[in-house]
Tab-separated table of C-alpha atoms in Angstrom:
chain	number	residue	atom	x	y	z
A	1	UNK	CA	78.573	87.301	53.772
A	2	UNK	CA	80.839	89.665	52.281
A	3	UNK	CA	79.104	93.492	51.036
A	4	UNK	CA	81.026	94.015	48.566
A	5	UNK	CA	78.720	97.281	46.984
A	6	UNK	CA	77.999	96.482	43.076
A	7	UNK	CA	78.283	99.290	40.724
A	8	UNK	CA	74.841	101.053	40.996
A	9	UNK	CA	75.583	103.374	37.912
A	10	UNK	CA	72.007	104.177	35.755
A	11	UNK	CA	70.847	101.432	33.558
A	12	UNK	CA	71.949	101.577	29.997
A	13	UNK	CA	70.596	100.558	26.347
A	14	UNK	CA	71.664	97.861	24.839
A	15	UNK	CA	74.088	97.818	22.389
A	16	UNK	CA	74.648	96.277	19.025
A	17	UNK	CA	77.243	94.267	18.266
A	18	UNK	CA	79.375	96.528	15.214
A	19	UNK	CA	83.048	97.259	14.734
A	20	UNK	CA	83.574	101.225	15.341
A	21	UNK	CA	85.574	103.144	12.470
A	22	UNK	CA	87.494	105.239	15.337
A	23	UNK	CA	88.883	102.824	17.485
A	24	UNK	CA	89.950	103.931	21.025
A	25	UNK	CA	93.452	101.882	20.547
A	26	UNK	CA	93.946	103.494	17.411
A	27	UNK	CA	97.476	103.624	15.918
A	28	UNK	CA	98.891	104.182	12.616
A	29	UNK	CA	99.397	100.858	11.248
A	30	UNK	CA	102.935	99.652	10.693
A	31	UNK	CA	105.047	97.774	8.498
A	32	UNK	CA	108.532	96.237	10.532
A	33	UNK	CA	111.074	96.243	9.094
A	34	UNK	CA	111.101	92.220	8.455
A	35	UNK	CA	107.834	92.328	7.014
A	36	UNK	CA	105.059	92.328	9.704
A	37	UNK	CA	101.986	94.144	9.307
A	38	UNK	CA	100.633	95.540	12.449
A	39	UNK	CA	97.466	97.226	13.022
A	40	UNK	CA	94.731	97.789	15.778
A	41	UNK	CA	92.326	95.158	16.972
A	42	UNK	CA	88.752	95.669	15.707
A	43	UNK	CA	86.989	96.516	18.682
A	44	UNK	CA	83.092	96.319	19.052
A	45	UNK	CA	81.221	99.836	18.946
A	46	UNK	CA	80.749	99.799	23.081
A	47	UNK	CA	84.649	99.057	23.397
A	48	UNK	CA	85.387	103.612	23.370
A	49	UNK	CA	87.791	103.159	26.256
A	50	UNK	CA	90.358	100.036	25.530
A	51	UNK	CA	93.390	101.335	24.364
A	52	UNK	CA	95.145	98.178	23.626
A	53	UNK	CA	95.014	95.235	20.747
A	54	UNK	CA	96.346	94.857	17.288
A	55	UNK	CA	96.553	92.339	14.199
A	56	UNK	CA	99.838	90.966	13.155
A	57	UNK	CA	99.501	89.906	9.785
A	58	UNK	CA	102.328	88.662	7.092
A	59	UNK	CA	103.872	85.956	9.110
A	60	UNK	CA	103.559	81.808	8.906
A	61	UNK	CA	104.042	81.510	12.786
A	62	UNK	CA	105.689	77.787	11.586
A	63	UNK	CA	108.828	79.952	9.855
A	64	UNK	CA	109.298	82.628	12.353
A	65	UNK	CA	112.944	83.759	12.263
A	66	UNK	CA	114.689	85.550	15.411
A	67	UNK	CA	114.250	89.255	13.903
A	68	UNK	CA	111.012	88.082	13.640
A	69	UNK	CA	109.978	87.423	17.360
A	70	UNK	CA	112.008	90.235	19.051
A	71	UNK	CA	109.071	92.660	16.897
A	72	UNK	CA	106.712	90.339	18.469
A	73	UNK	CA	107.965	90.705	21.590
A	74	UNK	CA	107.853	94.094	21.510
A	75	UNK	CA	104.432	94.749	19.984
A	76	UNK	CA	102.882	92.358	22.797
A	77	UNK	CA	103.999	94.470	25.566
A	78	UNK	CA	103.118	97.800	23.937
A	79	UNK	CA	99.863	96.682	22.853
A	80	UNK	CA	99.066	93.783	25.591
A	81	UNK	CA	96.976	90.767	23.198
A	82	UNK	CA	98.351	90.644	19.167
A	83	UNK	CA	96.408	88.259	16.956
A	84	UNK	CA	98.005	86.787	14.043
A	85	UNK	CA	94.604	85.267	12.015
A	86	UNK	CA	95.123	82.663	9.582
A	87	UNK	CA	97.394	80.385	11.003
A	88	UNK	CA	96.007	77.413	10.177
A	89	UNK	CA	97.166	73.643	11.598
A	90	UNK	CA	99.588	75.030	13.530
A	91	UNK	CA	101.170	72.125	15.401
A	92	UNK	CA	101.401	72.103	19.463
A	93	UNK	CA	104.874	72.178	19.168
A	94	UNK	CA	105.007	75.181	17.056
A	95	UNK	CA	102.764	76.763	20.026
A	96	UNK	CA	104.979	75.652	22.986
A	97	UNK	CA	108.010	76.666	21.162
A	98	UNK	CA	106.687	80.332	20.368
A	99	UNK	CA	105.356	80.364	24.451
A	100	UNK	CA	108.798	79.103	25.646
A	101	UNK	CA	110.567	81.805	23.386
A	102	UNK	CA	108.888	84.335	26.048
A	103	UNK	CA	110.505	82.868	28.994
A	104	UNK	CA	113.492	80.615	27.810
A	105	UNK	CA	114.352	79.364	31.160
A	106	UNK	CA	110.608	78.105	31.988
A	107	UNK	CA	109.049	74.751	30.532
A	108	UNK	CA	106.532	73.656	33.094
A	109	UNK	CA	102.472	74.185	32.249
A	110	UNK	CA	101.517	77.042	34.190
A	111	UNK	CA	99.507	75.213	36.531
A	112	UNK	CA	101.783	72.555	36.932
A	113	UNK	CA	102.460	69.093	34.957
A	114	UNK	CA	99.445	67.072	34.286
A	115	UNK	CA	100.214	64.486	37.337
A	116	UNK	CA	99.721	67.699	39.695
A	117	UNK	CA	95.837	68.106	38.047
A	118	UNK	CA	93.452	68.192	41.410
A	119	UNK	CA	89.858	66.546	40.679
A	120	UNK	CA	88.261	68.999	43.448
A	121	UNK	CA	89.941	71.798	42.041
A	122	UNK	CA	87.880	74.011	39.633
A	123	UNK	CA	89.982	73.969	36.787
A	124	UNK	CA	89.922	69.609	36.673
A	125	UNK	CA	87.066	69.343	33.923
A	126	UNK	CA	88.628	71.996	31.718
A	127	UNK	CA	92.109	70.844	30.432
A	128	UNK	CA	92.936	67.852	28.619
A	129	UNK	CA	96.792	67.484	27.982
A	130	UNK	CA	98.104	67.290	24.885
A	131	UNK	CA	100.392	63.643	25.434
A	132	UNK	CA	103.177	64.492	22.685
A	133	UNK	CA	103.403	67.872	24.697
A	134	UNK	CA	101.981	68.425	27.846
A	135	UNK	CA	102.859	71.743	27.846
A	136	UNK	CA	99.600	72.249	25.807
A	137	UNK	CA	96.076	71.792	26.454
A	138	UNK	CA	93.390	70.856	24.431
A	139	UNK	CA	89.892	73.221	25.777
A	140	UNK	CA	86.635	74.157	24.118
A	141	UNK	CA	83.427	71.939	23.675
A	142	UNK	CA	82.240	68.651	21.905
A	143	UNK	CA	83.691	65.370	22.047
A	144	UNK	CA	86.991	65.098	20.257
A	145	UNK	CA	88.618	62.285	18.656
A	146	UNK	CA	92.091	61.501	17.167
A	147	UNK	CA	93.408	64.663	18.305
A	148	UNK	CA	97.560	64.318	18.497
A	149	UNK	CA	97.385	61.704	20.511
A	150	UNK	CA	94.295	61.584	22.303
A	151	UNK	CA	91.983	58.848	21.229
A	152	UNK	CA	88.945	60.548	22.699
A	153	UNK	CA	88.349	64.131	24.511
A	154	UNK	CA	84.999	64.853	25.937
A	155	UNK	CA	85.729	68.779	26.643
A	156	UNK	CA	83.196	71.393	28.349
A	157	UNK	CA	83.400	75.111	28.126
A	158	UNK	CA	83.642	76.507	32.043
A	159	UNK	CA	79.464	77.137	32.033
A	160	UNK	CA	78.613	80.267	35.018
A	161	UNK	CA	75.992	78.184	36.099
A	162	UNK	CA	78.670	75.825	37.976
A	163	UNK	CA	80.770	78.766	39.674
A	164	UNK	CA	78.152	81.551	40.268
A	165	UNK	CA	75.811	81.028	43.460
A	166	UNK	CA	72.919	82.752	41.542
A	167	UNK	CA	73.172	81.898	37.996
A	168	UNK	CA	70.508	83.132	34.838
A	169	UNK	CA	67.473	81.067	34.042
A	170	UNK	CA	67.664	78.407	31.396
A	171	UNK	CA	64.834	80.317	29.897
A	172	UNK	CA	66.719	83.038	29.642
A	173	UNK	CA	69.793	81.663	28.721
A	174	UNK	CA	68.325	79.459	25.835
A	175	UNK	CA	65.835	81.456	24.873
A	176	UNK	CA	66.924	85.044	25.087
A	177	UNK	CA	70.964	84.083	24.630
A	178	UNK	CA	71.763	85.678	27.445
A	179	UNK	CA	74.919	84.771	29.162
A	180	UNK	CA	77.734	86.143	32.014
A	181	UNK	CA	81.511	86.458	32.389
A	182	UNK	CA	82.509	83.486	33.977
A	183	UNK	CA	85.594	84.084	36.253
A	184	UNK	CA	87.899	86.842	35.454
A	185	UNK	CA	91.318	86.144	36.208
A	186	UNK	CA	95.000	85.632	35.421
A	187	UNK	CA	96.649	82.449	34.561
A	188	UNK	CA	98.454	81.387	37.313
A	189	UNK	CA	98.461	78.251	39.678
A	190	UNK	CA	98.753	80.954	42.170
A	191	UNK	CA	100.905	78.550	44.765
A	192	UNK	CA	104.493	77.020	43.836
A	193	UNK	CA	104.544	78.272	40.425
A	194	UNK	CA	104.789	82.012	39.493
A	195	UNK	CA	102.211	83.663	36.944
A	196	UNK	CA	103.197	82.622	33.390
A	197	UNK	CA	104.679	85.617	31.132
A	198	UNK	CA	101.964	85.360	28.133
A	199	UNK	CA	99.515	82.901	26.928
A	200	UNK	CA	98.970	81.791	23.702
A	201	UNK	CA	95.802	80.180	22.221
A	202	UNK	CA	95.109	78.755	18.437
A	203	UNK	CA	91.588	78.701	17.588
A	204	UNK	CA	90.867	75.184	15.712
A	205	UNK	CA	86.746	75.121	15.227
A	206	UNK	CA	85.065	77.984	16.361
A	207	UNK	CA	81.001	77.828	16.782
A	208	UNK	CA	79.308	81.360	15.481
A	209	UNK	CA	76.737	83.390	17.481
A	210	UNK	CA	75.935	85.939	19.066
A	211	UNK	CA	75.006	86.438	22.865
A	212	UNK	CA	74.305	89.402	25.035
A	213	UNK	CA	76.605	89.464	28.049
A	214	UNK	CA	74.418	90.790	31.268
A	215	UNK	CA	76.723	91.906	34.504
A	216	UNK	CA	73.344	91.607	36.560
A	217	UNK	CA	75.579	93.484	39.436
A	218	UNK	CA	73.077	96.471	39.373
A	219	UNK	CA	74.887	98.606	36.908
A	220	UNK	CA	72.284	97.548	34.693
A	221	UNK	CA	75.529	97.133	32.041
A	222	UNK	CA	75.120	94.785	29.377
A	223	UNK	CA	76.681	94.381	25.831
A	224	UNK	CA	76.475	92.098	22.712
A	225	UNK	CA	79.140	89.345	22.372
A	226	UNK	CA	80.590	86.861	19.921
A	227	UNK	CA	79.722	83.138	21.264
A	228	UNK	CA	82.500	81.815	23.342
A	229	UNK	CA	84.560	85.227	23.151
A	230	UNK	CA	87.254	85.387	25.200
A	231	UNK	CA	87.373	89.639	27.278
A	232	UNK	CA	90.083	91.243	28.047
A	233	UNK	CA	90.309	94.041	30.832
A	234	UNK	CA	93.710	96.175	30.975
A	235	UNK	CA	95.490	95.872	33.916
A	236	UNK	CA	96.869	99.575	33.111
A	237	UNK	CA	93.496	101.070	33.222
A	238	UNK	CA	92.748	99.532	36.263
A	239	UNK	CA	95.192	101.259	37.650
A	240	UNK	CA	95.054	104.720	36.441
A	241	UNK	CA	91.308	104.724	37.356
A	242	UNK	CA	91.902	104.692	41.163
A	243	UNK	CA	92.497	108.036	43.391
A	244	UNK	CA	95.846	108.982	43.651
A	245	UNK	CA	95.445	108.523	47.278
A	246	UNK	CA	94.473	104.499	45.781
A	247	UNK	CA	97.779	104.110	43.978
A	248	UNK	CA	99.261	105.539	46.420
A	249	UNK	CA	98.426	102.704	48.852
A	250	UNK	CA	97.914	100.111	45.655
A	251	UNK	CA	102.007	100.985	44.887
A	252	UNK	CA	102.593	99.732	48.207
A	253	UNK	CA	100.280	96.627	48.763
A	254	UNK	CA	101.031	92.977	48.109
A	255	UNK	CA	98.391	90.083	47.936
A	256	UNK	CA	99.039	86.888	49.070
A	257	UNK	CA	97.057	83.814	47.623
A	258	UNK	CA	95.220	80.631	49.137
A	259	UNK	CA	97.530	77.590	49.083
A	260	UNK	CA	95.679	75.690	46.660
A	261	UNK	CA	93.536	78.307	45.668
A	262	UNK	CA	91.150	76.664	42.704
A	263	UNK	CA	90.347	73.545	45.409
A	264	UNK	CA	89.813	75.894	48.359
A	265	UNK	CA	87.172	78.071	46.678
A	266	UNK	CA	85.623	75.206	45.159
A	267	UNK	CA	82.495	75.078	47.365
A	268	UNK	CA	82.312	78.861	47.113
A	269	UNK	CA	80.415	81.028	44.932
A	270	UNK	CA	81.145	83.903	42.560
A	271	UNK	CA	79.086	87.003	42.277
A	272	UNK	CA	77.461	87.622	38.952
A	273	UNK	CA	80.102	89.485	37.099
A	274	UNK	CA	82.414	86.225	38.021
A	275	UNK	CA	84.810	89.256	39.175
A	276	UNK	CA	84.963	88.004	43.056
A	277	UNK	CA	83.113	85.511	45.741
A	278	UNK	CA	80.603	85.420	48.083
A	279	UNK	CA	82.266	85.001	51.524
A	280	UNK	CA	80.029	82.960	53.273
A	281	UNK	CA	82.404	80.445	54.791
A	282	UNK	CA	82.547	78.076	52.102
A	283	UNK	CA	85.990	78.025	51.485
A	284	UNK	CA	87.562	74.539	52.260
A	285	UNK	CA	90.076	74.639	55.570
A	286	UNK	CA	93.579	74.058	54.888
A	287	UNK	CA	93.553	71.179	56.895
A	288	UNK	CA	91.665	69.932	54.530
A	289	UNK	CA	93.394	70.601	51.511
A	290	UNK	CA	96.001	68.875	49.812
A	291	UNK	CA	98.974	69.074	51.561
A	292	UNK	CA	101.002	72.192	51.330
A	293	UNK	CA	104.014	74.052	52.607
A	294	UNK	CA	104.148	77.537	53.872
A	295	UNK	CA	107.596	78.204	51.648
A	296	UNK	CA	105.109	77.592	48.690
A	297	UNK	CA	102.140	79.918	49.383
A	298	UNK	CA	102.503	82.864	46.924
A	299	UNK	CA	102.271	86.443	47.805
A	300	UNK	CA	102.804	89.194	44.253
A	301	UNK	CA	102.782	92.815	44.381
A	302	UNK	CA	99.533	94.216	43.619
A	303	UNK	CA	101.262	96.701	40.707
A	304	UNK	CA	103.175	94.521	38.032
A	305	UNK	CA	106.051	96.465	36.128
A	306	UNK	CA	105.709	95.787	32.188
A	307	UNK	CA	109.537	94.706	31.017
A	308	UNK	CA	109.458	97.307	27.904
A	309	UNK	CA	107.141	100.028	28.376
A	310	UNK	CA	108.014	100.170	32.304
A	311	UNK	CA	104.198	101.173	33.119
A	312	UNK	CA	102.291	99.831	36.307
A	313	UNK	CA	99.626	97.128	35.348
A	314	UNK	CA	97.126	96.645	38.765
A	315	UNK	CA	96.820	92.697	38.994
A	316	UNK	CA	95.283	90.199	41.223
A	317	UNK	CA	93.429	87.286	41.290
A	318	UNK	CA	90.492	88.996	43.183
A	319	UNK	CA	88.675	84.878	43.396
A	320	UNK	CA	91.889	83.343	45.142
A	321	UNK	CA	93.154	86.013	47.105
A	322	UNK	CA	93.258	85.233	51.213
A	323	UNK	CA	95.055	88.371	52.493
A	324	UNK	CA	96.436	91.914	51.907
A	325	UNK	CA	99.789	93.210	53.394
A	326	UNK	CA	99.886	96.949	52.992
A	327	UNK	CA	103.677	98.487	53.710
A	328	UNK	CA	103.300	102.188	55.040
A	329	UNK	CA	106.246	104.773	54.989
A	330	UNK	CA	107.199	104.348	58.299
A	331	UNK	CA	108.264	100.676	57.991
A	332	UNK	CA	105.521	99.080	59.714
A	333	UNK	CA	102.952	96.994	57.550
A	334	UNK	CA	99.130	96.519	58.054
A	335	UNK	CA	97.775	93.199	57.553
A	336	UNK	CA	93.790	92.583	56.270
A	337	UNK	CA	93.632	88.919	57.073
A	338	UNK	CA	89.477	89.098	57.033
A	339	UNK	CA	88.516	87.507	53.897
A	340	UNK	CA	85.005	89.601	52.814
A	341	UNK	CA	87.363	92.883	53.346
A	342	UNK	CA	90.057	91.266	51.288
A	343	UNK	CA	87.592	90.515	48.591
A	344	UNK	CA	85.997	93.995	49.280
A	345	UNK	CA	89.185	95.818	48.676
A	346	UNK	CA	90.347	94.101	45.338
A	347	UNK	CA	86.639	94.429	44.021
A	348	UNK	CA	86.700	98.046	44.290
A	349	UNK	CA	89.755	98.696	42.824
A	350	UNK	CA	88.782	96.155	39.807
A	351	UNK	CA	85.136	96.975	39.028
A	352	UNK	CA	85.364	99.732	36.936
A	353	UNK	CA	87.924	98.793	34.604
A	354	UNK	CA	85.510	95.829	33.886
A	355	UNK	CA	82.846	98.622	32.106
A	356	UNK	CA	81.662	97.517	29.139
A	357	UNK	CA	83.683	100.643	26.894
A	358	UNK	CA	86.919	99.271	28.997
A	359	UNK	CA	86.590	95.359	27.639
A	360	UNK	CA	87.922	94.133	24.858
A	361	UNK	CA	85.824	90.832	23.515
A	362	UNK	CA	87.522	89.469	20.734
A	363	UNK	CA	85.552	87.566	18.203
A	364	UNK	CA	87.472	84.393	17.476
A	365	UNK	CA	87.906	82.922	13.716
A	366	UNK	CA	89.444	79.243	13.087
A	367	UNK	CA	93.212	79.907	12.634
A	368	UNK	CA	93.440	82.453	15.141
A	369	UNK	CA	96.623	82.515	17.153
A	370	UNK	CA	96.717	85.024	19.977
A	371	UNK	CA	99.263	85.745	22.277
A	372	UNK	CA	98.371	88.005	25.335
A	373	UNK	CA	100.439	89.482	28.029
A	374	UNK	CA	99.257	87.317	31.683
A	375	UNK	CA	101.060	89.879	33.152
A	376	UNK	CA	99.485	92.750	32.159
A	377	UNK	CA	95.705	92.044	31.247
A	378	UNK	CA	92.726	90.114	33.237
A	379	UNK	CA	90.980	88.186	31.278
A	380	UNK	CA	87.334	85.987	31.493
A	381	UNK	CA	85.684	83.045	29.407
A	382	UNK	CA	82.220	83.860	28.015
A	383	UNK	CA	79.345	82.459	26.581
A	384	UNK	CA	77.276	78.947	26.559
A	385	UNK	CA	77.228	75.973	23.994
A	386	UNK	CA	74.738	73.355	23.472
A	387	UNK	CA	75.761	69.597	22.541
A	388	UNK	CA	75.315	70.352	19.034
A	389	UNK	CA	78.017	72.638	18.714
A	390	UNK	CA	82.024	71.807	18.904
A	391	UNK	CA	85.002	74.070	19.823
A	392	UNK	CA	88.141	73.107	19.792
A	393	UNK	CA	91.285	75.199	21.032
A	394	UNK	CA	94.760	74.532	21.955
A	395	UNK	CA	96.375	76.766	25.233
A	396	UNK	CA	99.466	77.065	26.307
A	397	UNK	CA	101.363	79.030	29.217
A	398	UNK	CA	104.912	78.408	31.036
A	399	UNK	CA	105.136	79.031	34.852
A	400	UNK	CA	107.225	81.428	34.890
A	401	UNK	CA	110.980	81.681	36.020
A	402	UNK	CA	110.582	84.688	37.961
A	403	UNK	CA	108.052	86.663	40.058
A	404	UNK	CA	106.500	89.474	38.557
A	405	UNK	CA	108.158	92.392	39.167
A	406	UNK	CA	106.597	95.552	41.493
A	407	UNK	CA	107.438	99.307	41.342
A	408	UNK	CA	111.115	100.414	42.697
A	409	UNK	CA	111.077	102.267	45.705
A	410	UNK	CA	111.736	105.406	44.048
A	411	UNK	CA	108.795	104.978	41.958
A	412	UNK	CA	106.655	104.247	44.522
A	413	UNK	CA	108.100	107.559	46.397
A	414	UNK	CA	107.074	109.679	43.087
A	415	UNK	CA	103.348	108.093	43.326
């Protein structure tokens, strides 16, 4: 089994769940100049350290011109996730079109085309693919009928209890509303495809509630929560919280993945902030995965260059990572092949930029449309539904037509 430390910080109050007048990603608000209103996120009061977010307001997302998106673009990779709220009935195609506008040369689902789905993988009972364009999948809760082409959808929010090997009680959880971060990650298929550029999601029904999120990791952290919000972790803070002996090595490491990652670990168990796994030998052989071809496995640098603002973003896919190639100034290159110090590593440069003041929880509305940056941000599903209550949301990301890019190797000399 892997010992990977938890945080042991002191315990801490609980918090209440209020939007804080001086937010910590605080900008002047804006007006472009064709006609976009931009302004920071609301963040909850325990959010004093995320320094990213906004609102986009004065745009039907169905009439977006050129000018338009290029201010889009831009605001997305200075402030990382934009929500535009009120964009009501927004068609799937309207949603693939504004994803593919990111990454014109990509139109494959990140993950793959819906004939590639795996039913031992993980990710099999959350997707159902929109027919009229697969590109787009239909997620949340309930059972859905008559939905663009789907005569019947029986969907099921991703529920700790089936990925974490020591879940809460159901007392607890029903009674008390307590609930977990499920699996932070990034959207990627992590083999044959390359991490998608942004996602985008459009909030159809949206349950209200309110849950308190417990780490249970020994920090004693815990915060208050919007039911079924989605958090957001910076992958820019990550990395200016390590040493500069850490980015110093972190500039110079690259992570290669499991072929078939989301089947592999599915046998395996997350801790109980859902930010890495047990290693206890669960992990399904490769000879006993799908097939798969070595030319296919996927290895990213652990830094990922943002294509406007040029600043490092530290991201991995701590869950699906197998081993660690570190490149040292001489030329030669260490290689961590043991899986619990894989794991060990990628946890300790993660944890803290998953505090509660670094997370960003946004509190979803029906006609939300948010766009986030894959490439920049981790991100985790929260909360818990009962039968009585139905979500419905439409996602969308592109495998992207390029790698993400690392640091040059004069920036990684000026580290």
């Amino acid at each position: 089994m892997t010992k990977i430390e938890t945080t042991t910080t002191t315990n801490v109050p609980p918090m209440t769940l209020s939007v804080q007048n001086t937010a910590s990603n605080a900008f002047k608000p804006y007006t472009t100049s064709h006609g976009l209103r931009i302004s920071p996120a609301p963040l909850p009061s325990h959010s004093t350290d995320v320094s990213f977010g906004a609102l986009i307001e004065g745009i039907d997302l169905r009439k977006m011109t050129d000018e338009q998106f290029q201010e889009i673009r831009t605001a997305l990779f200075e402030h990382q996730v934009v929500c535009f709220p009120n964009q009501h009935s927004l068609p799937p195609q309207n949603q693939y079109d504004i994803t593919h506008r990111f990454d014109p040369e990509s139109s494959t689902y990140g993950h793959g085309n819906s004939s590639n789905k795996q039913e031992n993988s993980i990710l099999h009972p959350d997707l159902h693919t929109v027919p009229a364009v697969p590109q787009v999948q239909l997620i949340g809760h309930g059972v859905i009928q008559n939905h663009y082409g789907l005569p019947e959808a029986r969907l099921k929010h991703p529920h700790h209890r089936s990925f974490h090997r020591d879940p809460i009680s159901a007392e607890e959880e029903h009674k008390k509303q307590v609930t977990r971060f499920y699996r932070w990650h990034i959207d990627a298929a992590l083999y044959d495809y390359n991490p998608p550029v942004v996602t985008t999601l459009s909030a159809i029904s949206v349950p209200r509630g309110t849950q308190t999120l417990r780490y249970d990791d020994k920090s004693g952290h815990e915060m208050p929560v919007p039911l079924g919000s989605t958090a957001f972790a910076s992958g820019y803070k990550l990395f200016d919280l390590l040493s500069d002996e850490q980015k110093k090595i972190a500039a110079r490491t690259r992570v290669q993945y499991l072929p078939h990652a989301y089947v592999a670990i599915h046998k395996a168990r997350a801790l109980p902030n859902g930010l890495s796994m047990y290693s206890e030998d669960l992990e399904l052989p490769k000879d006993k995965l799908p097939d798969w071809e070595e030319s296919k496995i996927k290895t990213f640098p652990l830094l990922w260059k943002n294509p406007v603002t040029g600043k490092l973003a530290l991201q991995t896919h701590g869950c699906c990572a197998e081993k660690i190639y570190i490149d040292n100034p001489e030329g030669s290159t260490t290689v961590i092949d043991d899986l619990a110090k894989v794991r060990e590593i990628l946890y300790s440069y993660q944890r803290p930029g998953i505090n509660p003041e670094r997370v960003y929880c946004h509190d979803w509305k029906e006609g939300d449309f948010v766009i986030f940056h894959n490439r920049g941000l981790i991100h985790c599903i929260t909360g818990a539904y009962d039968d009585s209550q139905t979500r419905v949301f439409h996602q969308c990301n592109l495998a992207a037509s390029h790698p993400p890019a690392g640091p040059t190797a004069e920036e990684i000399a000026s580290i």
